[in-house]
Coordinates of C-alpha atoms and ligand atoms in Angstrom, one line a residue:
X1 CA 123.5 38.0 87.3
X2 CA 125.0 40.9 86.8
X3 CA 123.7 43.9 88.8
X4 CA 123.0 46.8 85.9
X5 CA 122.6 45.1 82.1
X6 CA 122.5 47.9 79.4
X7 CA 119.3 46.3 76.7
X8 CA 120.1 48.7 74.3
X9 CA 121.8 51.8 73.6
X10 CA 119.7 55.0 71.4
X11 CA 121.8 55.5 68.3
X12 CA 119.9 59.2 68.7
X13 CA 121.1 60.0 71.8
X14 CA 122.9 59.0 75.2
X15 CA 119.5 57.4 76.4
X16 CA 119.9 53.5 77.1
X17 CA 117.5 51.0 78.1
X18 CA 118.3 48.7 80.8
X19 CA 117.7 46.4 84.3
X20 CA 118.9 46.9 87.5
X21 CA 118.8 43.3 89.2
X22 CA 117.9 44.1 93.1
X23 CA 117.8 41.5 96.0
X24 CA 113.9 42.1 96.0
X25 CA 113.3 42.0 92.3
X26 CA 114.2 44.1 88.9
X27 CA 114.0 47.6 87.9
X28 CA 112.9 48.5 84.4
X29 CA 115.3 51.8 83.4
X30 CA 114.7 54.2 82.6
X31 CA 112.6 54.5 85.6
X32 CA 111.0 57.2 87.6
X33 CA 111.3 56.9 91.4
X34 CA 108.5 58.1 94.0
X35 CA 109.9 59.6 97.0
X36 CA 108.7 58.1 100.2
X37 CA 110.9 60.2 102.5
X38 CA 109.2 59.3 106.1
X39 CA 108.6 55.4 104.3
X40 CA 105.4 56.2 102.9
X41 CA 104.6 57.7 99.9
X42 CA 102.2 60.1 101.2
X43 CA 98.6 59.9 101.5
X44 CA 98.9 55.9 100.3
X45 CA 99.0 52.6 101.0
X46 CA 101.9 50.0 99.7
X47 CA 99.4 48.7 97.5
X48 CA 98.5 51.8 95.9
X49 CA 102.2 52.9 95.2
X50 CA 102.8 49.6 93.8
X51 CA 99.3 50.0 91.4
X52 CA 100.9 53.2 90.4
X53 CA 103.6 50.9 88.7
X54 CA 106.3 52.8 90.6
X55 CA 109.2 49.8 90.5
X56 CA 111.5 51.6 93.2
X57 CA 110.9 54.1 96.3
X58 CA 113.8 56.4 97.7
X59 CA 113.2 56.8 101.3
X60 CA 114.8 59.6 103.3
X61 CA 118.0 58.5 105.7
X62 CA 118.1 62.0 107.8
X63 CA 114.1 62.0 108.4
X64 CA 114.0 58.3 109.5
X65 CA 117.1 58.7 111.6
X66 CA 115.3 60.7 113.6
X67 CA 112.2 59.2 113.5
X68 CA 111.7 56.9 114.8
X69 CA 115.5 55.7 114.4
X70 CA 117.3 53.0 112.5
X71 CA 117.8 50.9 115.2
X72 CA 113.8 51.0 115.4
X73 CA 113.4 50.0 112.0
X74 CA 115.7 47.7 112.2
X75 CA 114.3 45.5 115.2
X76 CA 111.0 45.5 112.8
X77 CA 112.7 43.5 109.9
X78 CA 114.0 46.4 108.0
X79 CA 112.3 49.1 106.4
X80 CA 111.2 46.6 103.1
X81 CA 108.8 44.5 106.2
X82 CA 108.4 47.9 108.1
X83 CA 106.7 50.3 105.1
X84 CA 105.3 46.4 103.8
X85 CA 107.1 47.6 100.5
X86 CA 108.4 44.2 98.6
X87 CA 109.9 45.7 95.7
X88 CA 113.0 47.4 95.3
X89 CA 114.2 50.8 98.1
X90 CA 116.9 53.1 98.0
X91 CA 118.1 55.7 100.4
X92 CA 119.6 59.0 100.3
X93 CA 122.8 59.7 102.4
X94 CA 121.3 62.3 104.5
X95 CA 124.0 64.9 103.1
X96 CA 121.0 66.9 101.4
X97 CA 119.8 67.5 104.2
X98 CA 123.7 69.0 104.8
X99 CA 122.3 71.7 101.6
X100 CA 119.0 72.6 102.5
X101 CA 119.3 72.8 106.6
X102 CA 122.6 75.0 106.3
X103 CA 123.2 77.5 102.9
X104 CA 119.9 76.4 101.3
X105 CA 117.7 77.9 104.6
X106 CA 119.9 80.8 104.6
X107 CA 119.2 82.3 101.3
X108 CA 116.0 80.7 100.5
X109 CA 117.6 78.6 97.5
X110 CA 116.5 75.3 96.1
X111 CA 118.2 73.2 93.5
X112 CA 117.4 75.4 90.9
X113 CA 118.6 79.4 91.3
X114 CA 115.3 80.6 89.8
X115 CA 116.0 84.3 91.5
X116 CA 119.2 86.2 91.8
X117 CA 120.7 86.1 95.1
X118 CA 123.2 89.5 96.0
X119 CA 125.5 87.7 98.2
X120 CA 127.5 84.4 97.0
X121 CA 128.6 81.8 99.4
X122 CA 132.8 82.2 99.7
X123 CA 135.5 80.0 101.4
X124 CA 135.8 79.8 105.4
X125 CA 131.7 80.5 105.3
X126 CA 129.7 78.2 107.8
X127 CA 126.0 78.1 106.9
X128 CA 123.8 79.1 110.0
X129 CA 122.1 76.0 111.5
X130 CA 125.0 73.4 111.3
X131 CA 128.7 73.2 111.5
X132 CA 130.4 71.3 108.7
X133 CA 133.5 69.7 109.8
X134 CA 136.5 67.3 107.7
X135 CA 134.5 64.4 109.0
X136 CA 130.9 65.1 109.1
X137 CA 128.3 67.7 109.8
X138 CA 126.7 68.7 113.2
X139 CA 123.2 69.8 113.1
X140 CA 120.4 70.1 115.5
X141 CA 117.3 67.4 115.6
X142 CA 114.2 69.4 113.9
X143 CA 112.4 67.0 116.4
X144 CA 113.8 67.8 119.6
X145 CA 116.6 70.6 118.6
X146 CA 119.1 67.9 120.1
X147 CA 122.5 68.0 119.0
X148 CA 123.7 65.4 116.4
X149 CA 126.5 64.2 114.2
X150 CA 126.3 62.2 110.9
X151 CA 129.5 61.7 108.5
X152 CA 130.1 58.7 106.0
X153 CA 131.1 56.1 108.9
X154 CA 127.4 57.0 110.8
X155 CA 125.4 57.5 107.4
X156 CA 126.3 54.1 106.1
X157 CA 125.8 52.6 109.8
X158 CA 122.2 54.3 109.6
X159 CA 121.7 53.0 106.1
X160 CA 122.6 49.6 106.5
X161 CA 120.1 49.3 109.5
X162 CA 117.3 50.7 107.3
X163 CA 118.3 48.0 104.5
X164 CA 117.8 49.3 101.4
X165 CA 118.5 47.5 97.7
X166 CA 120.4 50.5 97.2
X167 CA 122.5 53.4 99.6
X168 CA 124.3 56.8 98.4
X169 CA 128.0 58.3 99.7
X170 CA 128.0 60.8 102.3
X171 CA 128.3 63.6 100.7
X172 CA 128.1 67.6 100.9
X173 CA 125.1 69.0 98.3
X174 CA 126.1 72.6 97.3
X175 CA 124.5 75.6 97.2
X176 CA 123.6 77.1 94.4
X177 CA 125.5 80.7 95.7
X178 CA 128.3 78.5 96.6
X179 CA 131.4 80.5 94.7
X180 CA 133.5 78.6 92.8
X181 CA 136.7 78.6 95.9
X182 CA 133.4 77.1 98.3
X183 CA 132.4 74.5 95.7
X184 CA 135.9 73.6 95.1
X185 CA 137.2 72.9 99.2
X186 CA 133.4 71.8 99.5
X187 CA 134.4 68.7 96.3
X188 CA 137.5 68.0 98.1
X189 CA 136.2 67.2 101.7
X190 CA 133.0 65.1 99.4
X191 CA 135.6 63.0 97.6
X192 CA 137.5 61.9 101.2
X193 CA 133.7 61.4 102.3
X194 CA 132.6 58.9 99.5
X195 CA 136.3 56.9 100.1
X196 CA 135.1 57.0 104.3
X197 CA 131.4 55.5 102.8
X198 CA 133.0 52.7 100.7
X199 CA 135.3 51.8 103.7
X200 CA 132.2 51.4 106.1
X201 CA 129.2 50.9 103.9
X202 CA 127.2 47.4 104.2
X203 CA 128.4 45.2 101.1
X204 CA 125.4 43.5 100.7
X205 CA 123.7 46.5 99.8
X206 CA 124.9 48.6 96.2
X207 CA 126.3 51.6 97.0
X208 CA 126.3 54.6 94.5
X209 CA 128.9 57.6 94.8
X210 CA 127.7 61.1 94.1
X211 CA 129.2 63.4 91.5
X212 CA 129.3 67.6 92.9
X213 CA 130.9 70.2 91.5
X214 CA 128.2 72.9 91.6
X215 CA 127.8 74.6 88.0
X216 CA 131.4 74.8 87.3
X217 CA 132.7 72.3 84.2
X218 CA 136.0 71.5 85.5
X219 CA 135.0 70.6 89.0
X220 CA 131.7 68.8 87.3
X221 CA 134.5 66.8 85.3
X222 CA 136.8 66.3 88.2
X223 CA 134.0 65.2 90.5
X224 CA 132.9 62.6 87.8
X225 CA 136.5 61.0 86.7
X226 CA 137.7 61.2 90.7
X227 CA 134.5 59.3 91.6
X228 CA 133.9 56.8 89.1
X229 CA 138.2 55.4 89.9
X230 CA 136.3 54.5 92.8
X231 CA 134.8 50.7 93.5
X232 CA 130.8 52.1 93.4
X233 CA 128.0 50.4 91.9
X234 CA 126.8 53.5 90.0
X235 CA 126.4 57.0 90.0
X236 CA 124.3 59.7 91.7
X237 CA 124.5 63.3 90.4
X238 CA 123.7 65.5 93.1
X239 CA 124.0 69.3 93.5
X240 CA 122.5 72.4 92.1
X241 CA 121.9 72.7 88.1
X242 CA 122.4 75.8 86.9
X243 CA 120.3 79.0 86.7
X244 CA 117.7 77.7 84.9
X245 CA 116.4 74.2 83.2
X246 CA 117.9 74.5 79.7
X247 CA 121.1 74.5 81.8
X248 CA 120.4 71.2 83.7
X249 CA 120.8 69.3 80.4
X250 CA 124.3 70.7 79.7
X251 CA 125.9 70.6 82.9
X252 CA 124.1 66.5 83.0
X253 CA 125.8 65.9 79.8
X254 CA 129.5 67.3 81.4
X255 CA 129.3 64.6 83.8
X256 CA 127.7 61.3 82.1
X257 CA 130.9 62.2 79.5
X258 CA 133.1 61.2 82.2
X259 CA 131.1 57.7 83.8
X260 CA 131.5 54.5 82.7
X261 CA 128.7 52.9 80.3
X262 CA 128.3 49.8 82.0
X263 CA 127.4 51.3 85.4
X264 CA 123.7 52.8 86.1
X265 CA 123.6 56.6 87.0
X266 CA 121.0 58.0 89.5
X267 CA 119.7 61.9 88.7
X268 CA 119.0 62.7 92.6
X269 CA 115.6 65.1 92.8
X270 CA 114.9 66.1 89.4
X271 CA 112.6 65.2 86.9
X272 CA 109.1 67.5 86.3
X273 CA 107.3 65.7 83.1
X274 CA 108.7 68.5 80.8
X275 CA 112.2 67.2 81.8
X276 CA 111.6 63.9 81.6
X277 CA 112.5 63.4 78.1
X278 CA 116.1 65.5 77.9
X279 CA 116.8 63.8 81.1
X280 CA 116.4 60.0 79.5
X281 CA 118.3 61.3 76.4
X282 CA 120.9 62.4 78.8
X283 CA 121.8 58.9 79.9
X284 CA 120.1 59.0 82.9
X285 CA 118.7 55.9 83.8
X286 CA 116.9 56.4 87.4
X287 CA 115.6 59.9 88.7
X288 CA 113.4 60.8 91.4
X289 CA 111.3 63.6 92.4
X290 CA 108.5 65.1 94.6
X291 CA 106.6 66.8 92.2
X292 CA 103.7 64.1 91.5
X293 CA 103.1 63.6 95.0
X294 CA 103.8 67.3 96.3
X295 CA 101.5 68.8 93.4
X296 CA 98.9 66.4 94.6
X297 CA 98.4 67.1 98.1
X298 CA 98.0 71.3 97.1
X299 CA 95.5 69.8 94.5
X300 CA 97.5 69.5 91.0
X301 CA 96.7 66.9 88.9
X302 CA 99.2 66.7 85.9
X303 CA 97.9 65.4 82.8
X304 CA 98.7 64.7 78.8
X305 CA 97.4 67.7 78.8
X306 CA 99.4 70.1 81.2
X307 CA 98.4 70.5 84.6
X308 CA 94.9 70.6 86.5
X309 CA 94.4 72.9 89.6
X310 CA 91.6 70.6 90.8
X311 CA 90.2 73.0 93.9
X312 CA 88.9 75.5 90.8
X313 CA 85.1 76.1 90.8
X314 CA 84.8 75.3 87.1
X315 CA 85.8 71.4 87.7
X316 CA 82.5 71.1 89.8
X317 CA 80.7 71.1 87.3
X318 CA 83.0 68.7 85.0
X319 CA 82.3 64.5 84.6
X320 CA 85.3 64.0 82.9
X321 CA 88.2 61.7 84.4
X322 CA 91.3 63.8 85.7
X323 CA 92.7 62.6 82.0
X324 CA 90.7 61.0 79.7
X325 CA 93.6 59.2 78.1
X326 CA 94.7 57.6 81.6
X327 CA 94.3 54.5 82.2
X328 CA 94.5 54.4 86.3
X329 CA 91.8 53.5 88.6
X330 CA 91.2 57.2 89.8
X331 CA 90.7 57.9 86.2
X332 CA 88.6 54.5 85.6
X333 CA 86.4 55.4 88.5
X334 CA 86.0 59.2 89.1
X335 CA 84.6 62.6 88.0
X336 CA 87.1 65.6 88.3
X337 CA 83.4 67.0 89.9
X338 CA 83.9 64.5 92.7
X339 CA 87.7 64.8 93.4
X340 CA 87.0 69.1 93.1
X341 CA 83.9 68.4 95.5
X342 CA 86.4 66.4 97.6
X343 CA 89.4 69.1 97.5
X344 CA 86.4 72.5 98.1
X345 CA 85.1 70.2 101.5
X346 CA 89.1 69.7 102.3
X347 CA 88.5 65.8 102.5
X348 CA 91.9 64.2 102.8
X349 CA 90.6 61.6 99.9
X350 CA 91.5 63.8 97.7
X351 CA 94.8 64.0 98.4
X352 CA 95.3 60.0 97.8
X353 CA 93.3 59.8 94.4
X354 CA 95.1 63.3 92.9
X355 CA 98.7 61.3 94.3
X356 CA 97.8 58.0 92.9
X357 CA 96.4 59.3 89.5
X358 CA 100.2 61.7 89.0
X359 CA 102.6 58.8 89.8
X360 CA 100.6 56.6 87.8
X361 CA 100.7 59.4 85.2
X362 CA 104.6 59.5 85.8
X363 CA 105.1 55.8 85.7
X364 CA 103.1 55.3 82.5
X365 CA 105.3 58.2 80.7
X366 CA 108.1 57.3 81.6
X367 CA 107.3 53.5 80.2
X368 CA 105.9 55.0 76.8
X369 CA 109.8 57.0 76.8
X370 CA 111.4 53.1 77.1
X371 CA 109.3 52.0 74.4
X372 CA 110.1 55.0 72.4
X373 CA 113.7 54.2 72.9
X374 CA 113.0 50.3 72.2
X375 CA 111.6 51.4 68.6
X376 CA 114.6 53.6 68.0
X377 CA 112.4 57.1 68.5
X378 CA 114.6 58.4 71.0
Ligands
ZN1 ZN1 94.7 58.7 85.9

């Protein structure tokens, strides 16, 4: 069996229905993937992730290699028998981490540059907390503030011991006040890493190479066409996009121009539910994000109809399901007066119900976009 089989293709747009055939089971794209960066999805049990209908988890290298360490993990079956998560895993290189602990912390930046910064990031810069090198990237432990070291050769060791379906290249994420010189040095040392991650990666695990090049076209391109000549399983598009959303969709588009059809392509920490649908029609076929799970432990539930700030006084008084067209247990089962009781007397229940109802809510959107795309809608 082949590993990625494209169903069909959208004669609308780039959007393509397919299965990704894993060691512990299939994957449904386009699919939405929980994060479960410590090897929980917070606040629930494996059971309730998997009720959610979430087909694949993304569990966080640089936070597990830490704690409590892959060799831990690894003496415990693996992280599938450790988290007691059957279905399919994936795990992020740890370069992020690389972003948001160096330029990121500095100026306060995310992935998307919703404020104007002054100052832009320019050659020969070294962000404050770590030191990036030609073969990997010193930082200190936010657990002990010990010294440490991780390049491709030690992220793929790390990732092979946690034993996912499916690992990511080393590789250097950005900032978005990189200039273009930065971005450009910053591609070129990123490109050598994801050549060092083939070398040394575990082959029984896929292995998808990660396209940079900040918000500039050319490098975009370059990234794409340098990294898809290489022998990866599919694609993750990584990095900063743009100044604001409508952006994202162009600068997406620039890159899946340049991959290969037949490979699947990974959008790495995007995808709010108004961004769900440009994102599919991009040809993106898996994408993950914090946002359900995030929103619900500050008391957000989102819904058909826009988001719900649970915590509010007026829901107290409310016996109507977080969303009366869901169909999820939480929404089967409870009043939003009972989960806004729950929030108002901080009771950590809360939490779990708001985060089981929003991935359910994300899982059962993004299945209503594959059947759109089955019928030819999208
Ligand atoms: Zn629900």
């Amino acid at each position: 069996v082949p590993f990625f089989t494209v169903i069909k293709k959208s004669k609308k747009s780039r959007a393509r229905l397919g299965i990704l055939h894993l060691t512990h089971g299939k994957v449904e794209t386009p699919a939405f993937v929980p994060v479960a960066t410590q090897a929980v999805v917070k606040t629930l049990a494996a059971e309730e992730a998997r009720k959610s209908g979430a087909q694949l988890l993304i569990a966080n290298t640089y936070h597990l290699h830490l704690k409590p360490g892959e060799k831990f993990v690894k003496k415990r079956g693996g992280l599938h028998r450790f988290m007691a998560w059957d279905r399919p895993l994936m795990t992020d290189s740890g370069g992020f981490q690389v972003f948001s602990l160096g330029f990121g912390r500095d100026h306060g930046v995310g992935k998307i540059l919703s404020k104007k910064v002054g100052e832009r990031v320019r050659q020969g810069a070294q962000p404050q907390k770590i030191q990036i090198t030609g073969r990997g990237v010193w930082f200190r432990s936010i657990v002990d503030g010990k010294k440490l070291f991780i390049g491709p050769k030690e992220s793929m060791r790390i990732q092979s011991d946690l034993g996912a379906d499916i690992i990511f290249a080393f590789d250097e994420c950005t900032s978005p006040v990189a200039d273009k010189e930065y971005t450009k040095n910053s591609l070129v040392r990123s490109h050598q890493w994801a050549q060092e991650s083939l070398r040394y990666r575990n082959k029984k695990q896929k292995i998808y190479g990660i396209v940079q090049g900040g918000k500039y076209q050319d490098l975009r391109k370059e990234s794409a066409q340098f990294i898809s000549g290489l022998a990866f399983d599919g694609y993750g598009i990584g990095g900063e996009f743009g100044d604001n959303k409508s952006e994202m969709t162009t600068m997406i588009n620039w890159v899946v121009d340049e991959l290969p059809n037949e490979k699947p392509r990974h959008l790495l920490g995007i995808g709010h539910p108004e961004d769900i649908e440009s994102i599919i029609r991009s040809g993106i076929d898996t994408f993950d994000c914090i946002a359900p799970t995030h929103y619900a432990r500050r008391g957000i539930a989102f819904t058909s109809r826009g988001r719900l700030s649970l915590s509010k006084k007026s829901f107290l008084t409310d016996a109507k399901p977080i969303d009366t067209s869901c169909k999820c247990t939480v929404c089967k089962t409870y009043t939003r007066a009972y989960i806004c009781h729950l929030m108002r007397a901080s009771e950590i229940t809360a939490l779990s119900l708001i985060t089981m109802h929003n991935l359910f809510y994300f899982n059962s959107y993004v299945a209503l976009v594959r059947q759109k795309i089955k019928k030819g809608a999208l």
